[in-house]
C-alpha cells in the first residue's frame, strides 16, 4: 500500500504523504502543497476533504455502518440508552456503574436554569422560533458559568465534566421552555426523580392539573431518537462547532454555533420536510403514487427522507427507528394514521422501483423521525430542536477533541479568488 502520492505540476513533482485511518480510510496530506508549489487544493463544499482526524464516529456509507467510539449503533440501540451513550460519545469509553451514576447525578443537578436565564427565555416573543431561543440561550450559558467559558482551552478543560453535563442537560430544559413560551404556558420545573427523556416530556407537557406520564414505549422511542442522533462525524453543524472551537472559543459559544448551522433547512430541517410532504400528498388526495411519478420525472419535488450524501445503502438509523416507531404507535393507540399509511406506501413503492434502486436511494433516519415526533405530540417547529438535543453529546465531544489537541491550529481554509482585479477608486460624481 502506497505511503506517498506523487503529484506532477508542469515539470515539478511533489511527494505527498498518504495517511491511513484505523478502518483503512486513506487520505492524501496536502499540508505542504502550497509551500512547495504555490498551489492549494480546490474542493467546493468540502465534499472530498478530510478536515481533521477524529476518534469519535466511524461511518461506512457504502455498507451502512455507523459506530460511536467503535461500538455499532445497533448494539447501542439495543443495549444502551441515550444517557450512557452520551457519556460514551463525550468521554470515549462506556462508563463504569460509578461513572454512570455520577454522570446521571450531574445531569439531574444541572437540569434547572438560573432565574436570570428563565427571565431571558420568557422575554422572547410568543412567535419566536425555538431554534433562535435555543442558540441564544445556549450561548448565554457562558455568561452564567464564566469559569467554564474562559476561552482558554486548558482552563476550560479542567471543568469539562461539569460543562458537558450543563450543555447536555440544559439543552433539554431550554428546548422545553421555548415550547412553553410559544404556547403562552408557564414553565415546568425539572423533577429530580425522572430520567432524562421522561423529564423532557414532563417539562414539555405537564400541567398543574395534569401531570404528563409517558408510557415506557413513548419514553423509549424518544430515548432511541436521541441516541441515534448523538453524532454523525463531520457534517455541517459539527464542522461549525470545530471551526469555532479552533479559534479557542469555549464550549457554549462553539455548540451554540452548531445549533445555528443545524437550523438551516438543508441540514436539520429534513425531518420537518418529510412531514410537510406527507401532509401535502394527503391534502392532494394522492396515496403517494402520483408524488413518486412526479419525483422520478424530475418535475416534482424529491421524495424527502430518501437518499443520503454518505449512505449509499439503508441508513442504519432508519432501520432501528422504524421498529421502535411501531411500538410507540401501538402504545399510543394510534392505529390508522393517514400520513403513516402514505409513508408506508411511499416506502414500499420506492424500495421496489428501478429509479430509486439504481440511484441507491434508501430511507434515511428522517423518513421515520418526523413521524415519531408527530406521534409524541412534538409540534413541527420543534423538530429541528429535537435533533439539536440529540446531537449535543456529539458537538460536546467534537469540541473536546479540538480543545485537547496539543498541536491545534486555527482552522483557516484558503480560497480561489474570482473577483475584480486591481482597479482605481472612482469619485462619486464620476460613477
Ligand atoms: N428523490 C428523488 N430523486 C432523488 C432523491 C430523492 N430524495 N435524492 C436523490 N435523487 C436523485 C437525483 O435527482 C439524481 O438523479 P439523476 O442522477 O437522474 O440526476 C440522483 O438521485 C443523485 O442525486 P444527488 O443530488 O446527486 O444525490 P446527493 O447524494 O448529492 O444527495 C441528498 C443527497 C440527501 C441531498 C438527496 O438524496 C436528497 O435531496 N434527499 C431528500 C432530502 C433528505 O431526505 N435529506 C435528509 C438527508 S439525511 C440527514 C442527516 O443525515 O443528517
Short mmCIF file of C-alpha atoms and ligand atoms in Angstrom, two decimals:
data_model
loop_
_atom_site.label_atom_id
_atom_site.label_comp_id
_atom_site.label_asym_id
_atom_site.label_seq_id
_atom_site.Cartn_x
_atom_site.Cartn_y
_atom_site.Cartn_z
CA UNK A 1 0.00 0.00 0.00
CA UNK A 2 1.49 3.35 -1.06
CA UNK A 3 2.57 5.66 1.75
CA UNK A 4 3.07 8.57 -0.61
CA UNK A 5 1.25 10.11 -3.57
CA UNK A 6 3.14 11.89 -6.31
CA UNK A 7 1.68 14.98 -7.93
CA UNK A 8 3.09 16.35 -11.17
CA UNK A 9 2.66 20.07 -11.83
CA UNK A 10 4.28 21.19 -15.09
CA UNK A 11 7.76 19.74 -14.74
CA UNK A 12 7.78 19.71 -10.94
CA UNK A 13 6.98 16.57 -8.95
CA UNK A 14 5.88 16.69 -5.31
CA UNK A 15 5.60 13.79 -2.95
CA UNK A 16 2.68 13.94 -0.52
CA UNK A 17 2.24 11.60 2.46
CA UNK A 18 -0.77 9.26 2.50
CA UNK A 19 -2.35 8.90 5.94
CA UNK A 20 -4.44 5.86 6.89
CA UNK A 21 -7.24 5.75 9.46
CA UNK A 22 -7.87 2.86 11.86
CA UNK A 23 -10.53 1.43 9.49
CA UNK A 24 -8.21 1.68 6.49
CA UNK A 25 -9.54 5.01 5.15
CA UNK A 26 -6.90 6.78 3.07
CA UNK A 27 -6.22 10.50 2.71
CA UNK A 28 -3.54 12.48 0.93
CA UNK A 29 -1.96 15.00 3.30
CA UNK A 30 -1.63 18.20 1.25
CA UNK A 31 -0.47 20.36 4.18
CA UNK A 32 2.86 21.23 2.49
CA UNK A 33 1.49 21.60 -1.06
CA UNK A 34 1.22 25.38 -1.04
CA UNK A 35 4.65 25.95 0.44
CA UNK A 36 6.22 23.63 -2.13
CA UNK A 37 4.24 24.53 -5.25
CA UNK A 38 2.21 27.72 -4.60
CA UNK A 39 -0.98 25.71 -5.25
CA UNK A 40 -3.86 24.98 -2.93
CA UNK A 41 -6.42 22.21 -3.45
CA UNK A 42 -9.95 23.18 -4.50
CA UNK A 43 -12.96 21.24 -3.21
CA UNK A 44 -16.15 23.28 -3.42
CA UNK A 45 -18.30 22.44 -0.37
CA UNK A 46 -15.57 20.20 1.17
CA UNK A 47 -17.26 17.08 -0.29
CA UNK A 48 -13.92 15.29 -0.61
CA UNK A 49 -11.92 16.97 2.13
CA UNK A 50 -10.88 15.39 5.41
CA UNK A 51 -10.82 18.39 7.74
CA UNK A 52 -9.41 16.55 10.76
CA UNK A 53 -8.58 13.20 12.24
CA UNK A 54 -11.15 12.09 14.80
CA UNK A 55 -11.67 9.20 17.23
CA UNK A 56 -15.39 9.67 17.77
CA UNK A 57 -17.59 8.32 14.98
CA UNK A 58 -16.99 5.94 12.09
CA UNK A 59 -19.33 5.78 9.09
CA UNK A 60 -19.07 3.50 6.06
CA UNK A 61 -21.87 4.75 3.85
CA UNK A 62 -21.40 2.08 1.17
CA UNK A 63 -22.37 -0.73 3.54
CA UNK A 64 -24.46 1.26 6.01
CA UNK A 65 -22.17 1.19 9.06
CA UNK A 66 -22.34 3.71 11.92
CA UNK A 67 -20.26 3.29 15.08
CA UNK A 68 -19.71 5.56 18.06
CA UNK A 69 -16.25 5.05 19.59
CA UNK A 70 -16.10 1.67 17.81
CA UNK A 71 -19.47 0.38 19.10
CA UNK A 72 -22.02 -0.47 16.36
CA UNK A 73 -25.12 1.69 16.53
CA UNK A 74 -27.29 -1.45 16.50
CA UNK A 75 -25.69 -2.71 19.75
CA UNK A 76 -26.00 0.66 21.45
CA UNK A 77 -29.64 0.98 20.36
CA UNK A 78 -30.43 -2.45 21.78
CA UNK A 79 -28.36 -2.45 24.96
CA UNK A 80 -27.57 1.14 25.95
CA UNK A 81 -29.62 4.31 26.41
CA UNK A 82 -29.18 7.92 25.41
CA UNK A 83 -27.57 8.99 28.71
CA UNK A 84 -25.00 6.17 28.74
CA UNK A 85 -24.31 6.74 25.04
CA UNK A 86 -23.83 10.46 25.71
CA UNK A 87 -21.16 9.52 28.23
CA UNK A 88 -19.55 7.15 25.73
CA UNK A 89 -19.51 9.77 22.98
CA UNK A 90 -18.21 12.59 25.20
CA UNK A 91 -15.75 10.59 27.33
CA UNK A 92 -14.56 7.94 24.85
CA UNK A 93 -15.42 4.83 26.90
CA UNK A 94 -18.55 3.20 28.25
CA UNK A 95 -18.91 4.30 31.89
CA UNK A 96 -18.43 2.04 34.89
CA UNK A 97 -21.52 1.96 37.11
CA UNK A 98 -19.90 4.54 39.37
CA UNK A 99 -19.13 6.86 36.43
CA UNK A 100 -22.64 6.41 35.08
CA UNK A 101 -24.25 7.34 38.42
CA UNK A 102 -22.04 10.39 38.72
CA UNK A 103 -22.88 11.49 35.18
CA UNK A 104 -26.64 10.98 35.77
CA UNK A 105 -26.34 12.90 39.03
CA UNK A 106 -24.61 15.81 37.22
CA UNK A 107 -27.36 15.83 34.55
CA UNK A 108 -30.06 15.96 37.25
CA UNK A 109 -28.22 18.64 39.23
CA UNK A 110 -27.85 20.84 36.13
CA UNK A 111 -31.36 20.41 34.71
CA UNK A 112 -32.88 23.62 36.19
CA UNK A 113 -31.99 27.03 34.79
CA UNK A 114 -30.94 30.04 36.84
CA UNK A 115 -33.68 32.64 37.41
CA UNK A 116 -31.97 35.11 35.07
CA UNK A 117 -31.99 32.51 32.29
CA UNK A 118 -35.69 31.87 32.89
CA UNK A 119 -36.41 35.59 32.56
CA UNK A 120 -34.24 35.72 29.42
CA UNK A 121 -36.26 32.93 27.78
CA UNK A 122 -39.55 34.44 28.97
CA UNK A 123 -38.61 37.71 27.31
CA UNK A 124 -38.78 36.20 23.79
CA UNK A 125 -41.95 36.93 21.82
CA UNK A 126 -44.59 34.20 21.63
CA UNK A 127 -43.89 33.54 17.96
CA UNK A 128 -40.10 33.27 18.44
CA UNK A 129 -38.67 30.31 16.54
CA UNK A 130 -37.50 27.77 19.16
CA UNK A 131 -34.15 27.36 17.34
CA UNK A 132 -33.45 31.09 17.81
CA UNK A 133 -34.30 30.77 21.52
CA UNK A 134 -32.14 27.65 21.80
CA UNK A 135 -28.98 29.03 20.21
CA UNK A 136 -29.21 32.38 22.03
CA UNK A 137 -29.82 30.66 25.38
CA UNK A 138 -27.00 28.13 24.98
CA UNK A 139 -24.60 30.94 24.13
CA UNK A 140 -25.89 32.86 27.18
CA UNK A 141 -24.87 29.94 29.43
CA UNK A 142 -21.31 31.20 29.03
CA UNK A 143 -22.34 34.35 30.90
CA UNK A 144 -23.71 32.30 33.81
CA UNK A 145 -20.70 29.98 34.07
CA UNK A 146 -17.65 32.18 33.42
CA UNK A 147 -15.30 29.58 34.97
CA UNK A 148 -16.35 27.20 32.15
CA UNK A 149 -16.15 29.84 29.43
CA UNK A 150 -12.74 31.44 29.89
CA UNK A 151 -11.87 30.97 26.20
CA UNK A 152 -8.67 29.36 27.33
CA UNK A 153 -8.89 25.69 26.39
CA UNK A 154 -6.53 24.50 29.13
CA UNK A 155 -8.60 26.21 31.83
CA UNK A 156 -11.96 25.26 30.30
CA UNK A 157 -10.87 21.61 30.05
CA UNK A 158 -10.23 21.46 33.82
CA UNK A 159 -14.02 21.59 34.28
CA UNK A 160 -15.01 19.57 31.21
CA UNK A 161 -17.28 17.12 33.09
CA UNK A 162 -19.31 19.97 34.55
CA UNK A 163 -19.52 21.89 31.26
CA UNK A 164 -20.51 18.76 29.30
CA UNK A 165 -23.27 17.93 31.80
CA UNK A 166 -24.55 21.52 31.73
CA UNK A 167 -24.73 21.55 27.91
CA UNK A 168 -26.37 18.10 27.64
CA UNK A 169 -28.83 18.66 30.48
CA UNK A 170 -29.79 22.27 29.89
CA UNK A 171 -30.31 21.93 26.13
CA UNK A 172 -33.35 19.82 27.02
CA UNK A 173 -34.69 22.28 29.62
CA UNK A 174 -34.21 25.28 27.30
CA UNK A 175 -35.88 23.42 24.42
CA UNK A 176 -38.94 22.58 26.52
CA UNK A 177 -39.15 26.15 27.89
CA UNK A 178 -39.05 27.54 24.33
CA UNK A 179 -42.10 25.38 23.55
CA UNK A 180 -43.88 26.75 26.63
CA UNK A 181 -43.10 30.34 25.52
CA UNK A 182 -44.55 29.58 22.07
CA UNK A 183 -47.73 28.33 23.69
CA UNK A 184 -48.04 31.04 26.33
CA UNK A 185 -47.67 28.46 29.09
CA UNK A 186 -45.83 28.74 32.43
CA UNK A 187 -42.56 26.80 32.73
CA UNK A 188 -42.45 23.44 34.46
CA UNK A 189 -39.53 22.74 36.79
CA UNK A 190 -37.42 19.64 36.13
CA UNK A 191 -38.07 16.75 38.51
CA UNK A 192 -35.01 15.08 40.04
CA UNK A 193 -36.77 11.71 40.22
CA UNK A 194 -37.33 11.46 36.45
CA UNK A 195 -34.99 10.09 33.78
CA UNK A 196 -33.62 12.30 31.00
CA UNK A 197 -36.38 11.61 28.45
CA UNK A 198 -39.25 11.42 30.95
CA UNK A 199 -38.12 14.75 32.39
CA UNK A 200 -38.09 16.36 28.96
CA UNK A 201 -41.65 15.15 28.27
CA UNK A 202 -42.73 16.39 31.70
CA UNK A 203 -41.13 19.83 31.05
CA UNK A 204 -42.96 19.99 27.73
CA UNK A 205 -46.39 18.64 28.50
CA UNK A 206 -47.21 18.55 32.25
CA UNK A 207 -49.90 20.90 33.52
CA UNK A 208 -50.56 21.83 37.14
CA UNK A 209 -53.80 19.88 36.97
CA UNK A 210 -52.50 17.05 34.79
CA UNK A 211 -49.04 15.58 35.12
CA UNK A 212 -47.78 14.07 31.89
CA UNK A 213 -46.60 10.50 32.41
CA UNK A 214 -45.35 8.89 29.19
CA UNK A 215 -45.78 5.17 28.52
CA UNK A 216 -42.48 3.25 28.62
CA UNK A 217 -42.72 2.78 24.82
CA UNK A 218 -43.02 6.54 24.24
CA UNK A 219 -40.07 7.29 26.54
CA UNK A 220 -38.07 4.60 24.82
CA UNK A 221 -38.90 5.93 21.32
CA UNK A 222 -37.60 9.35 22.40
CA UNK A 223 -34.58 7.76 24.02
CA UNK A 224 -33.78 5.94 20.78
CA UNK A 225 -34.30 9.06 18.68
CA UNK A 226 -31.74 10.93 20.84
CA UNK A 227 -29.26 8.04 20.85
CA UNK A 228 -29.40 7.68 17.05
CA UNK A 229 -28.67 11.38 16.56
CA UNK A 230 -25.78 11.62 19.05
CA UNK A 231 -23.04 12.11 16.45
CA UNK A 232 -22.53 11.79 12.71
CA UNK A 233 -18.90 12.79 12.07
CA UNK A 234 -18.01 15.93 10.10
CA UNK A 235 -21.45 17.19 8.96
CA UNK A 236 -22.20 20.91 8.62
CA UNK A 237 -23.03 21.71 12.27
CA UNK A 238 -20.22 19.56 13.67
CA UNK A 239 -17.68 21.17 11.35
CA UNK A 240 -19.04 24.54 12.51
CA UNK A 241 -18.52 23.58 16.16
CA UNK A 242 -14.94 22.51 15.41
CA UNK A 243 -14.27 25.66 13.39
CA UNK A 244 -15.39 27.93 16.25
CA UNK A 245 -13.55 25.79 18.81
CA UNK A 246 -10.34 26.01 16.76
CA UNK A 247 -10.24 29.75 17.48
CA UNK A 248 -10.05 28.91 21.19
CA UNK A 249 -13.74 29.58 21.88
CA UNK A 250 -15.43 27.99 24.88
CA UNK A 251 -17.83 25.06 24.75
CA UNK A 252 -21.07 27.07 24.93
CA UNK A 253 -20.01 29.53 22.20
CA UNK A 254 -18.96 26.62 19.97
CA UNK A 255 -22.04 24.43 20.38
CA UNK A 256 -24.47 27.34 20.03
CA UNK A 257 -22.87 27.96 16.61
CA UNK A 258 -23.64 24.30 15.86
CA UNK A 259 -27.32 24.94 16.68
CA UNK A 260 -27.37 27.79 14.16
CA UNK A 261 -25.87 25.60 11.43
CA UNK A 262 -28.40 22.87 12.17
CA UNK A 263 -31.25 25.36 11.79
CA UNK A 264 -30.56 25.51 8.03
CA UNK A 265 -33.17 23.56 6.06
CA UNK A 266 -30.53 21.61 4.14
CA UNK A 267 -29.22 20.18 7.39
CA UNK A 268 -31.57 19.80 10.34
CA UNK A 269 -34.82 20.52 8.55
CA UNK A 270 -35.28 17.27 6.61
CA UNK A 271 -37.48 15.52 9.22
CA UNK A 272 -39.82 18.51 9.05
CA UNK A 273 -39.80 18.38 5.25
CA UNK A 274 -40.87 14.72 5.34
CA UNK A 275 -43.93 15.54 7.37
CA UNK A 276 -44.81 18.52 5.20
CA UNK A 277 -44.51 16.28 2.13
CA UNK A 278 -46.83 13.66 3.66
CA UNK A 279 -49.39 16.35 4.55
CA UNK A 280 -49.29 17.78 1.02
CA UNK A 281 -49.74 14.33 -0.52
CA UNK A 282 -52.70 13.73 1.78
CA UNK A 283 -54.26 17.15 1.06
CA UNK A 284 -53.92 16.46 -2.69
CA UNK A 285 -55.97 13.26 -2.30
CA UNK A 286 -52.97 11.22 -3.53
CA UNK A 287 -51.88 7.90 -1.97
CA UNK A 288 -48.27 8.61 -2.92
CA UNK A 289 -48.38 7.14 -6.44
CA UNK A 290 -48.65 10.50 -8.23
CA UNK A 291 -45.99 12.02 -5.99
CA UNK A 292 -43.48 9.24 -6.77
CA UNK A 293 -44.14 9.54 -10.51
CA UNK A 294 -43.51 13.32 -10.35
CA UNK A 295 -40.34 12.85 -8.25
CA UNK A 296 -38.98 10.36 -10.80
CA UNK A 297 -39.71 12.63 -13.72
CA UNK A 298 -37.64 15.38 -12.09
CA UNK A 299 -40.62 17.74 -12.45
CA UNK A 300 -41.98 17.18 -8.94
CA UNK A 301 -40.37 17.50 -5.53
CA UNK A 302 -37.85 14.97 -4.29
CA UNK A 303 -39.01 12.15 -2.09
CA UNK A 304 -37.97 13.64 1.25
CA UNK A 305 -36.42 11.22 3.72
CA UNK A 306 -34.88 9.22 0.89
CA UNK A 307 -31.24 9.28 -0.19
CA UNK A 308 -28.16 10.39 1.69
CA UNK A 309 -24.89 12.04 0.75
CA UNK A 310 -22.89 9.43 2.66
CA UNK A 311 -25.12 6.33 2.92
CA UNK A 312 -25.47 4.50 -0.39
CA UNK A 313 -27.30 1.74 1.38
CA UNK A 314 -30.07 1.64 4.01
CA UNK A 315 -29.28 4.29 6.66
CA UNK A 316 -28.67 2.01 9.69
CA UNK A 317 -30.51 4.53 11.91
CA UNK A 318 -33.65 4.29 9.75
CA UNK A 319 -33.86 0.51 10.23
CA UNK A 320 -33.61 0.85 14.02
CA UNK A 321 -36.03 3.74 14.41
CA UNK A 322 -38.71 2.05 12.29
CA UNK A 323 -39.16 -0.82 14.76
CA UNK A 324 -39.39 1.41 17.80
CA UNK A 325 -41.81 3.64 15.96
CA UNK A 326 -44.37 0.85 15.60
CA UNK A 327 -44.09 0.01 19.31
CA UNK A 328 -44.66 3.66 20.26
CA UNK A 329 -47.68 3.87 17.93
CA UNK A 330 -49.21 0.75 19.45
CA UNK A 331 -48.75 2.10 22.99
CA UNK A 332 -50.34 5.41 21.98
CA UNK A 333 -53.21 3.51 20.39
CA UNK A 334 -52.58 5.12 17.00
CA UNK A 335 -53.88 2.54 14.55
CA UNK A 336 -54.98 4.26 11.42
CA UNK A 337 -52.98 7.40 10.77
CA UNK A 338 -53.48 8.55 7.14
CA UNK A 339 -50.00 10.14 6.99
CA UNK A 340 -48.43 6.93 8.25
CA UNK A 341 -50.31 4.96 5.60
CA UNK A 342 -48.96 7.29 2.91
CA UNK A 343 -45.41 6.93 4.31
CA UNK A 344 -45.66 3.14 4.20
CA UNK A 345 -46.95 3.23 0.64
CA UNK A 346 -44.12 5.57 -0.45
CA UNK A 347 -41.53 3.33 1.12
CA UNK A 348 -42.97 0.17 -0.39
CA UNK A 349 -43.14 1.67 -3.89
CA UNK A 350 -39.73 3.35 -3.77
CA UNK A 351 -37.89 0.27 -2.48
CA UNK A 352 -39.05 -1.78 -5.46
CA UNK A 353 -38.72 0.95 -8.10
CA UNK A 354 -35.83 0.86 -10.57
CA UNK A 355 -35.34 4.66 -10.34
CA UNK A 356 -34.64 4.54 -6.60
CA UNK A 357 -32.79 1.19 -6.68
CA UNK A 358 -30.36 2.22 -9.43
CA UNK A 359 -29.57 5.51 -7.65
CA UNK A 360 -29.14 3.75 -4.30
CA UNK A 361 -31.83 5.85 -2.68
CA UNK A 362 -32.97 4.26 0.58
CA UNK A 363 -34.94 5.70 3.51
CA UNK A 364 -32.79 7.82 5.80
CA UNK A 365 -33.32 8.47 9.51
CA UNK A 366 -35.51 11.49 8.79
CA UNK A 367 -38.11 9.42 6.97
CA UNK A 368 -39.27 7.98 10.31
CA UNK A 369 -38.09 10.50 12.86
CA UNK A 370 -40.64 13.12 11.76
CA UNK A 371 -43.42 10.56 12.21
CA UNK A 372 -42.11 9.67 15.67
CA UNK A 373 -42.02 13.32 16.68
CA UNK A 374 -45.56 13.75 15.49
CA UNK A 375 -46.75 10.68 17.39
CA UNK A 376 -45.13 12.09 20.56
CA UNK A 377 -47.05 15.36 20.12
CA UNK A 378 -43.98 17.45 19.24
CA UNK A 379 -45.03 20.37 17.01
CA UNK A 380 -43.41 20.81 13.60
CA UNK A 381 -41.31 23.87 14.53
CA UNK A 382 -39.68 21.85 17.34
CA UNK A 383 -38.42 19.02 15.10
CA UNK A 384 -35.01 20.61 14.49
CA UNK A 385 -34.77 21.43 18.20
CA UNK A 386 -35.22 17.72 18.95
CA UNK A 387 -32.36 16.97 16.56
CA UNK A 388 -30.23 19.53 18.44
CA UNK A 389 -30.94 17.88 21.80
CA UNK A 390 -29.89 14.55 20.31
CA UNK A 391 -26.74 15.97 18.68
CA UNK A 392 -25.47 17.86 21.75
CA UNK A 393 -23.24 14.99 23.03
CA UNK A 394 -21.58 14.80 19.60
CA UNK A 395 -20.91 18.54 19.49
CA UNK A 396 -19.53 18.43 23.05
CA UNK A 397 -17.24 15.51 22.15
CA UNK A 398 -16.01 17.26 18.99
CA UNK A 399 -15.31 20.47 20.93
CA UNK A 400 -13.34 18.41 23.46
CA UNK A 401 -11.32 16.73 20.72
CA UNK A 402 -10.35 20.12 19.28
CA UNK A 403 -9.68 21.74 22.68
CA UNK A 404 -7.37 19.00 23.92
CA UNK A 405 -5.31 18.78 20.73
CA UNK A 406 -1.80 19.91 21.71
CA UNK A 407 -0.98 20.70 18.07
CA UNK A 408 -4.18 22.70 17.47
CA UNK A 409 -4.07 25.26 14.69
CA UNK A 410 -6.89 27.67 13.96
CA UNK A 411 -9.00 26.37 11.04
CA UNK A 412 -8.32 28.70 8.15
CA UNK A 413 -9.32 27.41 4.69
CA UNK A 414 -7.99 29.21 1.61
CA UNK A 415 -9.91 30.27 -1.48
CA UNK A 416 -9.51 30.81 -5.19
CA UNK A 417 -10.28 34.50 -5.70
CA UNK A 418 -12.52 35.13 -8.75
CA UNK A 419 -13.40 38.82 -8.21
CA UNK A 420 -12.24 42.00 -9.97
CA UNK A 421 -8.51 42.52 -10.41
CA UNK A 422 -6.95 45.76 -9.12
CA UNK A 423 -8.76 48.93 -10.22
CA UNK A 424 -8.62 52.58 -9.20
CA UNK A 425 -11.13 54.30 -6.93
CA UNK A 426 -13.74 56.33 -8.85
CA UNK A 427 -15.07 59.55 -7.20
CA UNK A 428 -18.86 59.52 -6.63
CA UNK A 429 -19.62 62.22 -9.24
CA UNK A 430 -17.89 60.13 -11.93
CA UNK A 431 -19.70 56.78 -11.31
N1 LIG B 1 -35.97 11.77 -4.51
C1 LIG B 1 -35.88 11.64 -5.84
N2 LIG B 1 -34.71 11.62 -6.51
C2 LIG B 1 -33.59 11.76 -5.79
C3 LIG B 1 -33.61 11.91 -4.39
C4 LIG B 1 -34.86 11.89 -3.74
N3 LIG B 1 -34.95 12.02 -2.41
N4 LIG B 1 -32.36 12.02 -3.94
C5 LIG B 1 -31.57 11.97 -4.99
N5 LIG B 1 -32.31 11.81 -6.13
C6 LIG B 1 -31.82 11.61 -7.49
C7 LIG B 1 -31.33 12.93 -8.10
O1 LIG B 1 -32.36 13.59 -8.76
C8 LIG B 1 -30.25 12.45 -9.01
O2 LIG B 1 -30.88 11.89 -10.17
P1 LIG B 1 -30.16 11.97 -11.62
O3 LIG B 1 -28.91 11.15 -11.47
O4 LIG B 1 -31.15 11.41 -12.56
O5 LIG B 1 -29.88 13.43 -11.84
C9 LIG B 1 -29.61 11.29 -8.25
O6 LIG B 1 -30.64 10.78 -7.39
C10 LIG B 1 -28.42 11.71 -7.40
O7 LIG B 1 -28.80 12.85 -6.66
P2 LIG B 1 -27.79 13.82 -5.89
O8 LIG B 1 -28.48 15.09 -5.56
O9 LIG B 1 -26.51 13.89 -6.67
O10 LIG B 1 -27.51 12.99 -4.60
P3 LIG B 1 -26.77 13.55 -3.33
O11 LIG B 1 -26.04 12.42 -2.74
O12 LIG B 1 -26.00 14.76 -3.63
O13 LIG B 1 -27.99 14.00 -2.40
C11 LIG B 1 -29.50 14.16 -0.64
C12 LIG B 1 -28.23 13.50 -1.15
C13 LIG B 1 -29.76 13.69 0.79
C14 LIG B 1 -29.30 15.69 -0.60
C15 LIG B 1 -30.67 13.79 -1.57
O14 LIG B 1 -30.79 12.38 -1.65
C16 LIG B 1 -31.98 14.43 -1.16
O15 LIG B 1 -32.25 15.57 -1.52
N6 LIG B 1 -32.82 13.69 -0.35
C17 LIG B 1 -34.06 14.25 0.14
C18 LIG B 1 -33.79 15.14 1.35
C19 LIG B 1 -33.46 14.35 2.59
O16 LIG B 1 -34.09 13.36 2.94
N7 LIG B 1 -32.43 14.82 3.32
C20 LIG B 1 -32.02 14.19 4.59
C21 LIG B 1 -30.67 13.63 4.49
S1 LIG B 1 -30.20 12.74 5.97
C22 LIG B 1 -29.78 13.98 7.09
C23 LIG B 1 -28.72 13.57 8.06
O17 LIG B 1 -28.08 12.53 7.97
O18 LIG B 1 -28.44 14.36 8.96
#
